[in-house]
């Protein structure tokens, strides 16, 4: 719920700065390794945007893949889980390099 409230706060801040009054679509980038449940985000977004400038706005999710750097084989590889093994060598000495973010990418406004 707090993540959806944070997104609404960003939308309201942008509305004050850029002087728009209604949001029709919100695009969020959510990384595969971020720990954000997409369906829960959609539900919470609908709940927190009631009676706001984003009420009824469509929430579009852009999924970002996880990636990491393997210390054993010195390769950047795709990751499906934070503590997963390297798909190349099977080692577990992985450093996450992408897919942990959640970012407000774009707004369609009127």
MMTF fields as JSON, N, C-alpha, C and O atoms, coordinates in Angstrom:
{
  "mmtfVersion": "1.0.0",
  "mmtfProducer": "UNKNOWN",
  "numBonds": 439,
  "numAtoms": 440,
  "numGroups": 110,
  "numChains": 1,
  "numModels": 1,
  "chainsPerModel": [1],
  "groupsPerChain": [110],
  "chainIdList": ["A"],
  "bondAtomList": [4, 2, 8, 6, 12, 10, 16, 14, 20, 18, 24, 22, 28, 26, 32, 30, 36, 34, 40, 38, 44, 42, 48, 46, 52, 50, 56, 54, 60, 58, 64, 62, 68, 66, 72, 70, 76, 74, 80, 78, 84, 82, 88, 86, 92, 90, 96, 94, 100, 98, 104, 102, 108, 106, 112, 110, 116, 114, 120, 118, 124, 122, 128, 126, 132, 130, 136, 134, 140, 138, 144, 142, 148, 146, 152, 150, 156, 154, 160, 158, 164, 162, 168, 166, 172, 170, 176, 174, 180, 178, 184, 182, 188, 186, 192, 190, 196, 194, 200, 198, 204, 202, 208, 206, 212, 210, 216, 214, 220, 218, 224, 222, 228, 226, 232, 230, 236, 234, 240, 238, 244, 242, 248, 246, 252, 250, 256, 254, 260, 258, 264, 262, 268, 266, 272, 270, 276, 274, 280, 278, 284, 282, 288, 286, 292, 290, 296, 294, 300, 298, 304, 302, 308, 306, 312, 310, 316, 314, 320, 318, 324, 322, 328, 326, 332, 330, 336, 334, 340, 338, 344, 342, 348, 346, 352, 350, 356, 354, 360, 358, 364, 362, 368, 366, 372, 370, 376, 374, 380, 378, 384, 382, 388, 386, 392, 390, 396, 394, 400, 398, 404, 402, 408, 406, 412, 410, 416, 414, 420, 418, 424, 422, 428, 426, 432, 430, 436, 434],
  "bondOrderList": [1, 1, 1, 1, 1, 1, 1, 1, 1, 1, 1, 1, 1, 1, 1, 1, 1, 1, 1, 1, 1, 1, 1, 1, 1, 1, 1, 1, 1, 1, 1, 1, 1, 1, 1, 1, 1, 1, 1, 1, 1, 1, 1, 1, 1, 1, 1, 1, 1, 1, 1, 1, 1, 1, 1, 1, 1, 1, 1, 1, 1, 1, 1, 1, 1, 1, 1, 1, 1, 1, 1, 1, 1, 1, 1, 1, 1, 1, 1, 1, 1, 1, 1, 1, 1, 1, 1, 1, 1, 1, 1, 1, 1, 1, 1, 1, 1, 1, 1, 1, 1, 1, 1, 1, 1, 1, 1, 1, 1],
  "groupList": [{"groupName": "UNK", "atomNameList": ["N", "CA", "C", "O"], "elementList": ["N", "C", "C", "O"], "formalChargeList": [0, 0, 0, 0], "bondAtomList": [1, 0, 2, 1, 3, 2], "bondOrderList": [1, 1, 2], "singleLetterCode": "X", "chemCompType": "L-PEPTIDE LINKING"}],
  "groupTypeList": [0, 0, 0, 0, 0, 0, 0, 0, 0, 0, 0, 0, 0, 0, 0, 0, 0, 0, 0, 0, 0, 0, 0, 0, 0, 0, 0, 0, 0, 0, 0, 0, 0, 0, 0, 0, 0, 0, 0, 0, 0, 0, 0, 0, 0, 0, 0, 0, 0, 0, 0, 0, 0, 0, 0, 0, 0, 0, 0, 0, 0, 0, 0, 0, 0, 0, 0, 0, 0, 0, 0, 0, 0, 0, 0, 0, 0, 0, 0, 0, 0, 0, 0, 0, 0, 0, 0, 0, 0, 0, 0, 0, 0, 0, 0, 0, 0, 0, 0, 0, 0, 0, 0, 0, 0, 0, 0, 0, 0, 0],
  "groupIdList": [1, 2, 3, 4, 5, 6, 7, 8, 9, 10, 11, 12, 13, 14, 15, 16, 17, 18, 19, 20, 21, 22, 23, 24, 25, 26, 27, 28, 29, 30, 31, 32, 33, 34, 35, 36, 37, 38, 39, 40, 41, 42, 43, 44, 45, 46, 47, 48, 49, 50, 51, 52, 53, 54, 55, 56, 57, 58, 59, 60, 61, 62, 63, 64, 65, 66, 67, 68, 69, 70, 71, 72, 73, 74, 75, 76, 77, 78, 79, 80, 81, 82, 83, 84, 85, 86, 87, 88, 89, 90, 91, 92, 93, 94, 95, 96, 97, 98, 99, 100, 101, 102, 103, 104, 105, 106, 107, 108, 109, 110],
  "secStructList": [7, 2, 2, 2, 2, 2, 2, 2, 2, 2, 2, 2, 2, 2, 2, 2, 2, 2, 6, 7, 7, 7, 3, 3, 3, 3, 3, 3, 3, 3, 3, 6, 6, 1, 7, 7, 7, 2, 2, 2, 2, 2, 2, 2, 2, 2, 2, 2, 6, 6, 6, 1, 6, 6, 6, 6, 7, 3, 3, 3, 3, 3, 3, 3, 7, 3, 3, 3, 3, 3, 6, 6, 6, 6, 3, 3, 3, 3, 3, 1, 1, 6, 6, 7, 7, 7, 6, 6, 6, 7, 7, 7, 7, 3, 3, 3, 3, 3, 1, 7, 7, 3, 3, 3, 3, 3, 3, 3, 3, 7],
  "xCoordList": [0.826, 0.0, 0.872, 0.577, 1.948, 2.805, 3.5, 3.762, 3.801, 4.403, 3.411, 3.787, 2.156, 1.128, 0.899, 0.694, 0.932, 0.798, 1.971, 1.796, 3.157, 4.325, 4.198, 4.593, 3.65, 3.424, 2.425, 2.628, 1.354, 0.363, 0.997, 0.699, 1.853, 2.538, 3.381, 3.385, 4.091, 4.876, 3.977, 4.322, 2.825, 1.877, 1.366, 1.318, 0.989, 0.485, 1.554, 1.253, 2.792, 3.903, 4.091, 4.269, 4.052, 4.197, 3.039, 3.239, 1.834, 0.663, 0.81, 0.444, 1.336, 1.56, 2.623, 2.465, 3.7, 4.798, 4.437, 4.815, 3.702, 3.439, 2.008, 1.635, 1.22, -0.132, -1.059, -1.605, -1.229, -2.258, -3.257, -2.961, -4.445, -5.517, -6.044, -6.812, -5.656, -6.173, -5.116, -4.432, -4.986, -4.067, -4.907, -5.789, -4.626, -5.398, -4.614, -5.207, -3.283, -2.461, -1.162, -0.558, -0.749, 0.506, 1.33, 0.847, 2.576, 3.487, 4.515, 5.222, 4.583, 5.562, 6.509, 6.076, 7.787, 8.778, 9.006, 9.318, 8.844, 9.05, 10.007, 9.744, 11.113, 12.118, 11.682, 10.986, 12.095, 11.752, 12.277, 11.705, 13.347, 13.958, 13.603, 14.204, 12.636, 12.297, 11.497, 11.472, 10.848, 10.002, 8.601, 7.81, 8.284, 6.96, 6.027, 6.324, 4.916, 3.893, 3.035, 2.358, 3.054, 2.37, 0.865, 0.269, 0.25, -1.204, -1.573, -2.59, -0.757, -1.005, -0.845, -1.611, 0.147, 0.352, -0.866, -1.319, -1.393, -2.574, -3.762, -4.461, -3.993, -5.104, -4.943, -5.882, -3.755, -3.498, -3.549, -4.027, -3.067, -3.112, -4.555, -4.871, -5.428, -6.85, -7.431, -8.234, -7.034, -7.564, -7.08, -7.88, -5.787, -5.248, -5.542, -5.464, -5.874, -6.14, -7.601, -7.944, -8.463, -9.861, -9.903, -9.195, -10.733, -10.9, -9.606, -9.365, -8.779, -7.547, -7.506, -8.405, -6.483, -6.354, -6.068, -6.167, -5.716, -5.421, -6.556, -6.391, -7.707, -8.833, -9.206, -9.389, -9.317, -9.684, -8.543, -8.741, -7.352, -6.201, -5.822, -5.894, -5.42, -4.947, -3.497, -2.681, -3.181, -1.819, -1.175, -1.613, -0.144, 0.602, 1.926, 2.677, 2.207, 3.438, 4.424, 4.094, 5.629, 6.722, 7.658, 8.31, 7.72, 8.551, 10.009, 10.305, 10.895, 12.329, 12.984, 12.738, 13.807, 14.432, 15.504, 16.097, 15.728, 16.805, 18.127, 18.167, 19.196, 20.531, 21.538, 21.318, 22.633, 23.672, 25.033, 25.152, 26.043, 27.413, 27.925, 27.889, 28.4, 28.928, 30.409, 31.204, 30.771, 32.172, 33.049, 34.248, 32.45, 33.229, 33.603, 34.748, 32.667, 32.98, 33.061, 33.252, 32.917, 33.064, 32.157, 32.584, 30.899, 29.919, 28.697, 28.323, 28.083, 26.781, 25.741, 25.742, 24.849, 23.893, 22.484, 22.331, 21.456, 20.095, 19.866, 20.398, 19.069, 18.755, 17.244, 16.551, 16.745, 15.313, 15.01, 13.867, 16.025, 15.862, 17.153, 18.237, 17.027, 18.17, 19.302, 20.465, 19.005, 20.054, 20.18, 20.557, 19.863, 19.92, 21.339, 22.285, 21.444, 22.748, 23.004, 22.076, 24.261, 24.659, 24.217, 24.547, 23.485, 23.054, 24.21, 24.06, 25.347, 26.501, 27.372, 27.7, 27.755, 28.686, 28.062, 28.665, 26.862, 26.209, 26.642, 26.166, 27.54, 28.016, 26.995, 26.035, 27.223, 26.296, 26.931, 26.374, 28.065, 28.712, 28.223, 28.939, 26.977, 26.325, 26.13, 25.798, 26.341, 26.052, 24.962, 25.157, 23.82, 22.699, 23.08, 23.588, 22.828, 23.143, 21.923, 22.012, 20.797, 19.601, 18.353, 18.408, 17.226, 15.956, 15.425, 14.444, 16.06, 15.593, 14.802, 14.313, 14.678, 14.098, 12.582, 12.001, 11.978, 10.601, 10.617, 11.049, 10.142, 10.28, 9.017, 8.457, 8.577, 7.497, 8.098, 8.892, 7.721, 8.333, 7.633, 8.287, 6.289, 5.581, 4.148, 3.567, 3.589, 2.191, 1.513, 2.093, 0.291, -0.546, -1.543, -2.314, -1.53, -2.321, -3.218, -3.049, -4.191, -5.053, -5.107, -5.778],
  "yCoordList": [-1.186, 0.0, 1.252, 2.225, 1.219, 2.406, 2.702, 3.864, 1.675, 1.921, 2.63, 3.558, 2.208, 2.854, 4.292, 5.187, 4.515, 5.874, 6.748, 7.932, 6.162, 6.896, 7.278, 8.375, 6.383, 6.685, 7.826, 8.74, 7.785, 8.863, 10.182, 11.218, 10.162, 11.389, 11.964, 13.175, 11.107, 11.567, 12.182, 13.201, 11.563, 12.086, 13.458, 14.386, 13.588, 14.868, 15.95, 17.101, 15.603, 16.563, 17.027, 18.219, 16.098, 16.447, 17.323, 18.241, 17.052, 17.855, 19.295, 20.223, 19.487, 20.847, 21.57, 22.747, 20.87, 21.488, 21.767, 22.801, 20.843, 20.943, 21.383, 21.51, 21.61, 22.153, 21.335, 21.849, 20.078, 19.271, 18.842, 18.874, 18.441, 18.175, 16.749, 16.371, 15.959, 14.59, 13.685, 14.066, 12.489, 11.479, 10.334, 9.819, 9.937, 8.843, 7.533, 6.456, 7.615, 6.401, 6.65, 7.718, 5.642, 5.684, 4.473, 3.341, 4.719, 3.628, 3.496, 4.448, 2.298, 1.989, 0.907, -0.093, 1.109, 0.061, -0.655, -0.032, -1.977, -2.768, -3.908, -4.732, -3.942, -4.978, -6.322, -6.407, -7.363, -8.74, -9.091, -9.947, -8.45, -8.748, -7.717, -7.709, -6.846, -5.756, -6.208, -5.516, -7.349, -7.812, -7.216, -7.431, -6.468, -5.859, -6.854, -7.338, -7.15, -8.01, -7.146, -6.233, -7.418, -6.585, -6.54, -5.463, -7.668, -7.683, -6.901, -6.209, -7.008, -6.239, -4.747, -3.935, -4.381, -2.975, -2.434, -1.324, -3.207, -2.768, -2.558, -1.55, -3.485, -3.385, -2.154, -1.377, -1.988, -0.863, 0.47, 1.463, 0.504, 1.727, 2.175, 3.354, 1.233, 1.564, 2.107, 3.041, 1.532, 1.961, 3.353, 4.179, 3.63, 4.916, 6.069, 7.229, 5.78, 6.871, 7.311, 8.25, 6.666, 7.115, 8.545, 8.907, 9.351, 10.77, 11.569, 12.507, 11.206, 11.942, 12.266, 11.878, 12.963, 13.293, 12.06, 12.11, 10.956, 9.712, 8.7, 7.544, 9.123, 8.186, 7.661, 8.434, 6.354, 5.718, 5.592, 5.088, 6.039, 5.946, 4.49, 3.662, 4.199, 2.853, 2.727, 3.61, 1.641, 1.388, 0.368, -0.78, 0.79, -0.08, -0.444, 0.435, -1.726, -2.208, -2.648, -3.452, -2.112, -2.52, -3.37, -2.865, -4.656, -5.585, -5.483, -5.578, -5.293, -5.232, -6.525, -6.964, -7.143, -8.409, -8.208, -7.136, -9.264, -9.252, -9.611, -10.395, -9.032, -9.378, -9.29, -8.613, -9.984, -9.983, -10.304, -10.793, -10.012, -10.286, -11.445, -11.401, -12.479, -13.655, -13.437, -13.207, -13.509, -13.319, -14.493, -14.331, -15.667, -16.859, -16.883, -17.182, -16.576, -16.664, -15.292, -15.213, -14.208, -12.836, -12.516, -11.889, -12.954, -12.683, -11.998, -12.248, -11.137, -10.594, -11.549, -11.856, -12.018, -13.057, -12.677, -11.875, -13.248, -13.012, -13.709, -14.792, -13.078, -13.653, -13.672, -12.718, -14.765, -14.876, -14.677, -14.411, -14.805, -14.6, -14.029, -14.27, -13.269, -12.548, -13.478, -13.164, -14.601, -15.495, -16.742, -17.812, -16.588, -17.709, -18.009, -17.273, -19.12, -19.534, -18.934, -18.526, -18.888, -18.427, -19.475, -20.652, -19.063, -20.034, -20.543, -21.526, -19.875, -20.279, -21.303, -22.347, -21.008, -21.895, -22.612, -23.536, -22.197, -22.823, -22.273, -22.731, -21.293, -20.71, -19.776, -19.351, -19.465, -18.61, -17.287, -16.567, -16.968, -15.696, -14.652, -14.257, -14.218, -13.315, -11.941, -11.815, -10.918, -9.548, -9.014, -8.93, -8.656, -8.151, -6.814, -5.922, -6.685, -5.436, -4.781, -3.638, -5.467, -4.874, -5.655, -6.839, -4.96, -5.612, -5.419, -6.059, -4.54, -4.296, -2.992, -2.653, -2.275, -0.948, -0.934, -1.859, 0.137, 0.472, 1.964, 2.767, 2.325, 3.713, 4.157, 3.415, 5.38, 5.997, 6.478, 7.419, 5.835, 6.136, 7.247, 8.136, 7.207, 8.155, 8.326, 7.422, 9.502, 9.802, 10.316, 11.112, 9.873, 10.467, 11.345, 10.859, 12.642, 13.601, 14.421, 14.453, 15.092, 16.017, 17.336, 18.265],
  "zCoordList": [0.0, 0.0, 0.0, -0.694, 0.785, 0.877, -0.453, -0.761, -1.24, -2.555, -3.47, -4.185, -3.457, -4.271, -3.8, -4.62, -2.5, -1.969, -2.413, -2.7, -2.468, -2.95, -4.414, -4.808, -5.219, -6.636, -6.762, -7.561, -5.986, -6.021, -5.609, -6.203, -4.617, -4.19, -5.329, -5.545, -6.054, -7.208, -8.274, -8.873, -8.509, -9.498, -9.063, -9.87, -7.803, -7.309, -7.345, -7.662, -7.027, -7.121, -8.56, -8.811, -9.5, -10.915, -11.376, -12.172, -10.887, -11.263, -10.792, -11.512, -9.599, -9.102, -9.928, -10.253, -10.266, -11.009, -12.462, -13.014, -13.083, -14.516, -14.836, -16.002, -13.799, -13.919, -14.814, -15.791, -14.48, -15.136, -14.073, -12.879, -14.52, -13.558, -13.571, -12.685, -14.541, -14.629, -15.237, -16.186, -14.689, -15.212, -15.755, -15.068, -16.997, -17.587, -17.63, -17.57, -17.735, -17.758, -16.997, -17.097, -16.238, -15.491, -15.908, -15.873, -16.303, -16.646, -15.529, -15.199, -14.955, -13.919, -14.419, -14.992, -14.201, -14.451, -13.126, -12.111, -13.153, -11.942, -12.259, -13.134, -11.539, -11.744, -11.205, -10.193, -11.887, -11.512, -10.125, -9.45, -9.695, -8.394, -7.33, -6.256, -7.612, -6.694, -5.484, -4.466, -5.58, -4.49, -4.532, -3.613, -5.591, -5.73, -6.419, -7.512, -5.786, -6.374, -7.29, -6.819, -8.576, -9.563, -9.309, -9.351, -9.05, -8.825, -7.561, -7.536, -6.521, -5.302, -5.577, -5.058, -6.391, -6.746, -7.493, -7.216, -8.431, -9.184, -8.255, -8.361, -7.361, -6.417, -5.523, -5.349, -4.963, -4.066, -4.81, -4.261, -6.038, -6.836, -7.029, -6.87, -7.373, -7.534, -6.229, -6.248, -5.11, -3.817, -3.426, -2.987, -3.576, -3.106, -4.058, -3.653, -5.301, -6.248, -6.261, -6.979, -5.496, -5.406, -4.906, -3.966, -5.536, -5.175, -5.33, -4.57, -6.301, -6.581, -8.078, -8.824, -8.505, -9.933, -10.775, -12.001, -10.132, -10.858, -10.755, -11.144, -10.235, -10.124, -11.5, -12.44, -11.612, -12.877, -13.87, -14.976, -13.497, -14.416, -14.641, -13.732, -15.859, -16.205, -15.749, -16.012, -15.073, -14.614, -15.541, -15.615, -16.239, -17.148, -16.49, -16.068, -16.403, -15.782, -16.859, -17.732, -16.783, -17.667, -16.817, -15.902, -17.122, -16.34, -16.797, -17.988, -15.851, -16.135, -15.669, -14.545, -16.503, -16.117, -15.051, -14.926, -14.297, -13.321, -13.987, -14.935, -13.483, -14.002, -12.864, -11.86, -13.048, -12.033, -12.631, -13.754, -11.841, -12.262, -11.418, -10.189, -12.097, -11.418, -11.122, -12.033, -9.859, -9.468, -9.886, -10.111, -9.988, -10.344, -11.815, -12.153, -12.69, -14.128, -14.803, -16.017, -14.026, -14.51, -15.696, -16.665, -15.608, -16.657, -16.066, -14.92, -16.853, -16.507, -17.072, -18.264, -16.194, -16.574, -16.112, -15.19, -16.744, -16.261, -14.927, -14.682, -14.068, -12.761, -12.578, -12.931, -12.022, -11.735, -10.257, -9.888, -9.41, -7.974, -7.407, -7.939, -6.319, -5.756, -5.341, -5.595, -4.716, -4.241, -5.112, -4.635, -6.385, -7.306, -7.765, -7.486, -8.478, -8.987, -10.365, -11.063, -10.735, -12.062, -13.093, -12.952, -14.112, -15.118, -15.989, -16.715, -15.911, -16.721, -15.993, -16.557, -14.724, -14.021, -12.82, -12.275, -12.402, -11.258, -9.911, -8.872, -9.916, -8.657, -8.028, -8.671, -6.755, -6.011, -5.596, -4.768, -6.152, -5.838, -6.839, -7.759, -6.627, -7.564, -6.946, -5.767, -7.758, -7.351, -8.273, -9.485, -7.704, -8.5, -9.122, -8.442, -10.421, -11.122, -11.76, -12.208, -11.811, -12.402, -12.042, -11.707, -12.118, -11.857, -10.452, -10.072, -9.662, -8.301, -8.191, -7.114, -9.28, -9.239, -9.458, -10.027, -8.991, -9.327, -9.619, -8.792, -10.805, -11.246, -11.975, -12.782, -11.678, -12.426, -13.745, -13.762, -14.844, -16.131, -16.882, -17.427, -16.917, -17.765, -17.281, -16.681, -17.553, -17.255, -18.501, -19.24, -18.749, -19.784, -19.049, -18.222, -19.35, -18.593, -19.504, -20.723, -18.861, -19.604, -18.87, -19.318]
}
